[in-house]
Amino acid sequence: MSDLTGKIAVVTGASRGIGEASARTLDSSGAQVVLTGRTVSDLERVASDLENNPVVIESDLAPAQAGSILAEQVLESVGGVDILVNNAGIPMRRTPDDLTEDDFDLVFSINVRSLLMLTLGLGPSMASRGGGSVINI
Ligand SMILES: NC(=O)c1ccc[n+]([C@@H]2O[C@H](COP(=O)([O-])OP(=O)(O)OC[C@H]3O[C@@H](n4cnc5c(N)ncnc54)[C@H](OP(=O)(O)O)[C@@H]3O)[C@@H](O)[C@H]2O)c1
């Protein structure tokens, strides 16, 4: 990865899996990383290994307004953002007979609604910094 010194990155679902690996890679490339997710202890475990002043923000992306609220928290915490990795998400494996409206709402709220609102909330900050990158996992 290219040198990201001075860049600020947000990784949702940074507590494990692909999000953890993304956070570690961005940090090792020089970026300051904001790690978000529901399990603070796991976020702090990852952050404790990072070198560029990582920030942990507890965030459940399922409730209404969660994406917008997280965007505000990120901007309050680090001022602006260059890179957003929309990684947090859940699978939902159901047969047509089992799928309920609640299942659909839960998947949509995390995997689509909050992703969109977080991206819209951070987009102006990226634009004001000359552009940015949004990676949707
Ligand atoms: N691995 C695959 O084969 C595969 C295939 C297709 C798509 N994906 C997608 O790729 C992404 C990462 O996959 P993975 O395998 O690394 O997933 P994972 O190990 O299950 O990790 C998911 C991450 O999302 C966070 N998360 C889950 N629900 C959340 C919620 N309500 N609010 C905020 N954060 C939440 C989790 O943290 P907390 O539990 O601490 O909140 C965790 O950090 C996911 O979006 C997944 O759906 C993965």
Short mmCIF file of N, CA and C in Angstrom, two decimals, residues 17-135:
data_model
loop_
_atom_site.label_atom_id
_atom_site.label_comp_id
_atom_site.label_asym_id
_atom_site.label_seq_id
_atom_site.Cartn_x
_atom_site.Cartn_y
_atom_site.Cartn_z
N GLY A 17 -11.74 -9.89 11.97
CA GLY A 17 -11.91 -10.24 10.56
C GLY A 17 -11.31 -9.22 9.59
N ILE A 18 -12.05 -8.99 8.53
CA ILE A 18 -11.57 -8.12 7.46
C ILE A 18 -11.35 -6.69 7.96
N GLY A 19 -12.22 -6.23 8.86
CA GLY A 19 -12.08 -4.87 9.40
C GLY A 19 -10.82 -4.72 10.22
N GLU A 20 -10.53 -5.72 11.06
CA GLU A 20 -9.29 -5.69 11.85
C GLU A 20 -8.08 -5.65 10.92
N ALA A 21 -8.10 -6.51 9.91
CA ALA A 21 -6.96 -6.55 8.98
C ALA A 21 -6.82 -5.22 8.23
N SER A 22 -7.95 -4.62 7.88
CA SER A 22 -7.91 -3.32 7.18
C SER A 22 -7.30 -2.25 8.09
N ALA A 23 -7.73 -2.24 9.35
CA ALA A 23 -7.21 -1.25 10.29
C ALA A 23 -5.70 -1.42 10.47
N ARG A 24 -5.26 -2.65 10.61
CA ARG A 24 -3.83 -2.89 10.79
C ARG A 24 -3.03 -2.46 9.56
N THR A 25 -3.57 -2.74 8.37
CA THR A 25 -2.85 -2.40 7.14
C THR A 25 -2.78 -0.88 6.95
N LEU A 26 -3.90 -0.21 7.21
CA LEU A 26 -3.91 1.25 7.07
C LEU A 26 -2.93 1.89 8.05
N ASP A 27 -2.91 1.40 9.29
CA ASP A 27 -1.99 1.93 10.30
C ASP A 27 -0.54 1.69 9.88
N SER A 28 -0.26 0.49 9.41
CA SER A 28 1.14 0.20 9.05
C SER A 28 1.58 1.00 7.83
N SER A 29 0.60 1.55 7.09
CA SER A 29 0.93 2.41 5.94
C SER A 29 1.01 3.87 6.34
N GLY A 30 0.77 4.16 7.64
CA GLY A 30 0.97 5.52 8.13
C GLY A 30 -0.28 6.28 8.49
N ALA A 31 -1.45 5.73 8.18
CA ALA A 31 -2.70 6.46 8.46
C ALA A 31 -3.05 6.39 9.95
N GLN A 32 -3.70 7.45 10.42
CA GLN A 32 -4.37 7.37 11.73
C GLN A 32 -5.71 6.68 11.48
N VAL A 33 -6.04 5.69 12.32
CA VAL A 33 -7.24 4.90 12.08
C VAL A 33 -8.25 5.12 13.20
N VAL A 34 -9.49 5.36 12.80
CA VAL A 34 -10.63 5.37 13.73
C VAL A 34 -11.31 4.02 13.62
N LEU A 35 -11.33 3.28 14.73
CA LEU A 35 -11.89 1.93 14.74
C LEU A 35 -13.28 1.98 15.37
N THR A 36 -14.28 1.45 14.66
CA THR A 36 -15.63 1.46 15.22
C THR A 36 -16.23 0.06 15.23
N GLY A 37 -17.18 -0.13 16.13
CA GLY A 37 -17.86 -1.41 16.28
C GLY A 37 -18.58 -1.42 17.62
N ARG A 38 -19.21 -2.55 17.93
CA ARG A 38 -19.97 -2.61 19.19
C ARG A 38 -19.13 -3.09 20.35
N THR A 39 -18.09 -3.88 20.08
CA THR A 39 -17.36 -4.55 21.17
C THR A 39 -16.07 -3.78 21.47
N VAL A 40 -16.17 -2.88 22.44
CA VAL A 40 -15.06 -1.97 22.72
C VAL A 40 -13.79 -2.72 23.12
N SER A 41 -13.96 -3.80 23.89
CA SER A 41 -12.76 -4.53 24.33
C SER A 41 -11.98 -5.06 23.12
N ASP A 42 -12.67 -5.52 22.11
CA ASP A 42 -11.98 -6.02 20.92
C ASP A 42 -11.38 -4.87 20.11
N LEU A 43 -12.10 -3.77 20.04
CA LEU A 43 -11.54 -2.60 19.33
C LEU A 43 -10.27 -2.13 20.02
N GLU A 44 -10.29 -2.12 21.34
CA GLU A 44 -9.11 -1.66 22.09
C GLU A 44 -7.95 -2.64 21.96
N ARG A 45 -8.28 -3.93 21.87
CA ARG A 45 -7.22 -4.93 21.65
C ARG A 45 -6.50 -4.64 20.33
N VAL A 46 -7.26 -4.36 19.28
CA VAL A 46 -6.64 -4.05 17.98
C VAL A 46 -5.89 -2.72 18.07
N ALA A 47 -6.54 -1.72 18.65
CA ALA A 47 -5.93 -0.38 18.71
C ALA A 47 -4.61 -0.41 19.49
N SER A 48 -4.51 -1.29 20.49
CA SER A 48 -3.31 -1.31 21.32
C SER A 48 -2.06 -1.70 20.51
N ASP A 49 -2.27 -2.34 19.36
CA ASP A 49 -1.13 -2.72 18.52
C ASP A 49 -0.80 -1.65 17.47
N LEU A 50 -1.64 -0.64 17.32
CA LEU A 50 -1.45 0.35 16.26
C LEU A 50 -0.55 1.49 16.73
N GLU A 51 0.09 2.14 15.78
CA GLU A 51 1.15 3.10 16.12
C GLU A 51 0.78 4.56 15.91
N ASN A 52 -0.27 4.82 15.13
CA ASN A 52 -0.53 6.20 14.72
C ASN A 52 -1.75 6.81 15.41
N ASN A 53 -1.67 6.82 16.75
CA ASN A 53 -2.70 7.47 17.56
C ASN A 53 -4.12 7.02 17.19
N PRO A 54 -4.38 5.72 17.26
CA PRO A 54 -5.71 5.22 16.87
C PRO A 54 -6.80 5.73 17.81
N VAL A 55 -8.01 5.79 17.28
CA VAL A 55 -9.17 6.25 18.04
C VAL A 55 -10.22 5.15 18.01
N VAL A 56 -10.83 4.86 19.16
CA VAL A 56 -11.89 3.85 19.25
C VAL A 56 -13.22 4.55 19.50
N ILE A 57 -14.21 4.23 18.70
CA ILE A 57 -15.56 4.76 18.91
C ILE A 57 -16.54 3.59 18.93
N GLU A 58 -17.26 3.46 20.03
CA GLU A 58 -18.29 2.41 20.14
C GLU A 58 -19.49 2.81 19.29
N SER A 59 -19.94 1.90 18.44
CA SER A 59 -21.05 2.25 17.55
C SER A 59 -21.79 1.01 17.08
N ASP A 60 -23.07 0.93 17.40
CA ASP A 60 -23.95 -0.10 16.85
C ASP A 60 -24.65 0.53 15.65
N LEU A 61 -24.44 -0.03 14.48
CA LEU A 61 -24.96 0.59 13.26
C LEU A 61 -26.37 0.11 12.90
N ALA A 62 -27.01 -0.64 13.79
CA ALA A 62 -28.36 -1.11 13.49
C ALA A 62 -29.46 -0.05 13.74
N PRO A 63 -29.39 0.73 14.81
CA PRO A 63 -30.51 1.64 15.09
C PRO A 63 -30.63 2.78 14.06
N ALA A 64 -31.82 3.33 13.98
CA ALA A 64 -32.03 4.51 13.15
C ALA A 64 -31.09 5.62 13.58
N GLN A 65 -30.60 6.37 12.64
CA GLN A 65 -29.69 7.52 12.86
C GLN A 65 -28.26 7.11 13.17
N ALA A 66 -27.98 5.81 13.30
CA ALA A 66 -26.65 5.40 13.77
C ALA A 66 -25.54 5.87 12.84
N GLY A 67 -25.76 5.79 11.54
CA GLY A 67 -24.71 6.21 10.60
C GLY A 67 -24.42 7.70 10.70
N SER A 68 -25.47 8.50 10.81
CA SER A 68 -25.28 9.95 10.92
C SER A 68 -24.61 10.32 12.24
N ILE A 69 -25.03 9.63 13.31
CA ILE A 69 -24.44 9.91 14.62
C ILE A 69 -22.96 9.55 14.62
N LEU A 70 -22.62 8.41 14.03
CA LEU A 70 -21.21 8.01 13.98
C LEU A 70 -20.40 9.03 13.17
N ALA A 71 -20.95 9.51 12.07
CA ALA A 71 -20.23 10.52 11.29
C ALA A 71 -19.93 11.75 12.14
N GLU A 72 -20.91 12.18 12.93
CA GLU A 72 -20.69 13.35 13.80
C GLU A 72 -19.60 13.04 14.84
N GLN A 73 -19.66 11.84 15.42
CA GLN A 73 -18.66 11.48 16.43
C GLN A 73 -17.26 11.45 15.83
N VAL A 74 -17.15 10.92 14.62
CA VAL A 74 -15.84 10.85 13.95
C VAL A 74 -15.31 12.26 13.72
N LEU A 75 -16.16 13.13 13.19
CA LEU A 75 -15.70 14.49 12.88
C LEU A 75 -15.33 15.25 14.15
N GLU A 76 -16.10 15.04 15.22
CA GLU A 76 -15.75 15.67 16.51
C GLU A 76 -14.41 15.16 17.02
N SER A 77 -14.16 13.89 16.77
CA SER A 77 -12.97 13.25 17.35
C SER A 77 -11.70 13.58 16.59
N VAL A 78 -11.74 13.50 15.27
CA VAL A 78 -10.51 13.66 14.48
C VAL A 78 -10.56 14.82 13.50
N GLY A 79 -11.69 15.49 13.38
CA GLY A 79 -11.76 16.70 12.57
C GLY A 79 -12.12 16.47 11.12
N GLY A 80 -11.54 15.49 10.49
CA GLY A 80 -11.82 15.23 9.07
C GLY A 80 -11.32 13.86 8.70
N VAL A 81 -11.72 13.41 7.51
CA VAL A 81 -11.44 12.04 7.11
C VAL A 81 -11.01 12.00 5.64
N ASP A 82 -10.06 11.09 5.35
CA ASP A 82 -9.61 10.88 3.97
C ASP A 82 -10.06 9.54 3.40
N ILE A 83 -10.22 8.54 4.28
CA ILE A 83 -10.50 7.18 3.84
C ILE A 83 -11.61 6.60 4.72
N LEU A 84 -12.60 6.00 4.07
CA LEU A 84 -13.68 5.32 4.82
C LEU A 84 -13.79 3.89 4.31
N VAL A 85 -13.62 2.93 5.22
CA VAL A 85 -13.82 1.52 4.88
C VAL A 85 -15.13 1.07 5.52
N ASN A 86 -16.16 0.95 4.71
CA ASN A 86 -17.46 0.47 5.17
C ASN A 86 -17.43 -1.05 5.19
N ASN A 87 -17.03 -1.58 6.35
CA ASN A 87 -16.82 -3.03 6.46
C ASN A 87 -17.86 -3.71 7.34
N ALA A 88 -18.36 -3.02 8.37
CA ALA A 88 -19.30 -3.65 9.30
C ALA A 88 -20.50 -4.18 8.53
N GLY A 89 -20.89 -5.39 8.85
CA GLY A 89 -22.05 -5.95 8.19
C GLY A 89 -22.36 -7.32 8.73
N ILE A 90 -23.54 -7.77 8.42
CA ILE A 90 -23.96 -9.11 8.87
C ILE A 90 -24.49 -9.90 7.69
N PRO A 91 -24.28 -11.21 7.72
CA PRO A 91 -24.94 -12.06 6.73
C PRO A 91 -26.34 -12.44 7.23
N MET A 92 -27.18 -12.82 6.37
CA MET A 92 -28.50 -13.31 6.78
C MET A 92 -28.88 -14.46 5.85
N ARG A 93 -28.71 -15.65 6.35
CA ARG A 93 -29.02 -16.81 5.52
C ARG A 93 -30.39 -17.36 5.91
N ARG A 94 -31.35 -17.25 5.04
CA ARG A 94 -32.71 -17.71 5.28
C ARG A 94 -33.25 -18.36 4.02
N THR A 95 -34.15 -19.29 4.21
CA THR A 95 -34.89 -19.80 3.05
C THR A 95 -36.05 -18.84 2.79
N PRO A 96 -36.62 -18.88 1.62
CA PRO A 96 -37.78 -18.02 1.37
C PRO A 96 -38.89 -18.21 2.41
N ASP A 97 -39.03 -19.42 2.92
CA ASP A 97 -40.08 -19.67 3.92
C ASP A 97 -39.76 -19.04 5.27
N ASP A 98 -38.45 -18.89 5.57
CA ASP A 98 -38.05 -18.40 6.89
C ASP A 98 -37.87 -16.88 6.96
N LEU A 99 -37.63 -16.26 5.82
CA LEU A 99 -37.27 -14.84 5.85
C LEU A 99 -38.43 -13.99 6.37
N THR A 100 -38.12 -13.16 7.36
CA THR A 100 -39.15 -12.27 7.92
C THR A 100 -38.81 -10.82 7.60
N GLU A 101 -39.79 -9.97 7.80
CA GLU A 101 -39.58 -8.54 7.58
C GLU A 101 -38.54 -8.00 8.57
N ASP A 102 -38.54 -8.52 9.79
CA ASP A 102 -37.54 -8.08 10.77
C ASP A 102 -36.13 -8.44 10.33
N ASP A 103 -35.97 -9.65 9.74
CA ASP A 103 -34.65 -10.03 9.22
C ASP A 103 -34.20 -9.02 8.17
N PHE A 104 -35.10 -8.75 7.25
CA PHE A 104 -34.77 -7.82 6.17
C PHE A 104 -34.39 -6.45 6.75
N ASP A 105 -35.18 -5.96 7.70
CA ASP A 105 -34.91 -4.64 8.27
C ASP A 105 -33.55 -4.60 8.96
N LEU A 106 -33.19 -5.69 9.67
CA LEU A 106 -31.91 -5.70 10.38
C LEU A 106 -30.74 -5.66 9.39
N VAL A 107 -30.79 -6.50 8.37
CA VAL A 107 -29.71 -6.50 7.38
C VAL A 107 -29.63 -5.16 6.67
N PHE A 108 -30.79 -4.67 6.27
CA PHE A 108 -30.80 -3.41 5.52
C PHE A 108 -30.29 -2.25 6.37
N SER A 109 -30.65 -2.25 7.66
CA SER A 109 -30.26 -1.13 8.52
C SER A 109 -28.75 -1.05 8.68
N ILE A 110 -28.09 -2.21 8.82
CA ILE A 110 -26.63 -2.22 9.02
C ILE A 110 -25.90 -2.13 7.69
N ASN A 111 -26.27 -3.00 6.77
CA ASN A 111 -25.47 -3.18 5.55
C ASN A 111 -25.73 -2.11 4.49
N VAL A 112 -26.86 -1.41 4.61
CA VAL A 112 -27.20 -0.42 3.58
C VAL A 112 -27.45 0.97 4.19
N ARG A 113 -28.45 1.07 5.07
CA ARG A 113 -28.84 2.40 5.55
C ARG A 113 -27.70 3.11 6.27
N SER A 114 -27.10 2.44 7.26
CA SER A 114 -26.04 3.12 8.01
C SER A 114 -24.81 3.37 7.16
N LEU A 115 -24.54 2.43 6.26
CA LEU A 115 -23.40 2.62 5.34
C LEU A 115 -23.60 3.91 4.54
N LEU A 116 -24.81 4.08 4.00
CA LEU A 116 -25.09 5.26 3.18
C LEU A 116 -25.02 6.53 4.02
N MET A 117 -25.63 6.52 5.21
CA MET A 117 -25.68 7.74 6.01
C MET A 117 -24.30 8.11 6.55
N LEU A 118 -23.50 7.12 6.90
CA LEU A 118 -22.13 7.41 7.34
C LEU A 118 -21.33 8.01 6.18
N THR A 119 -21.49 7.44 5.01
CA THR A 119 -20.76 7.94 3.84
C THR A 119 -21.19 9.37 3.51
N LEU A 120 -22.50 9.62 3.53
CA LEU A 120 -22.98 10.98 3.26
C LEU A 120 -22.49 11.95 4.33
N GLY A 121 -22.41 11.48 5.58
CA GLY A 121 -21.98 12.34 6.67
C GLY A 121 -20.51 12.71 6.60
N LEU A 122 -19.71 11.81 6.06
CA LEU A 122 -18.25 12.06 5.99
C LEU A 122 -17.82 12.62 4.64
N GLY A 123 -18.68 12.51 3.64
CA GLY A 123 -18.30 12.95 2.29
C GLY A 123 -17.85 14.41 2.21
N PRO A 124 -18.59 15.34 2.80
CA PRO A 124 -18.17 16.74 2.72
C PRO A 124 -16.78 16.98 3.32
N SER A 125 -16.47 16.25 4.39
CA SER A 125 -15.14 16.38 4.99
C SER A 125 -14.06 15.93 4.00
N MET A 126 -14.32 14.82 3.31
CA MET A 126 -13.36 14.36 2.30
C MET A 126 -13.21 15.40 1.19
N ALA A 127 -14.33 15.93 0.74
CA ALA A 127 -14.28 16.91 -0.35
C ALA A 127 -13.48 18.14 0.06
N SER A 128 -13.67 18.57 1.31
CA SER A 128 -12.97 19.78 1.77
C SER A 128 -11.47 19.54 1.92
N ARG A 129 -11.08 18.27 2.00
CA ARG A 129 -9.66 17.92 2.11
C ARG A 129 -9.07 17.58 0.75
N GLY A 130 -9.84 17.80 -0.32
CA GLY A 130 -9.31 17.59 -1.67
C GLY A 130 -9.68 16.26 -2.28
N GLY A 131 -10.53 15.50 -1.57
CA GLY A 131 -10.96 14.21 -2.09
C GLY A 131 -10.67 13.10 -1.11
N GLY A 132 -11.23 11.93 -1.37
CA GLY A 132 -11.03 10.82 -0.45
C GLY A 132 -11.37 9.51 -1.12
N SER A 133 -11.30 8.45 -0.33
CA SER A 133 -11.59 7.11 -0.84
C SER A 133 -12.62 6.44 0.05
N VAL A 134 -13.64 5.86 -0.58
CA VAL A 134 -14.65 5.08 0.14
C VAL A 134 -14.58 3.66 -0.37
N ILE A 135 -14.31 2.73 0.54
CA ILE A 135 -14.21 1.31 0.17
C ILE A 135 -15.36 0.57 0.83
#
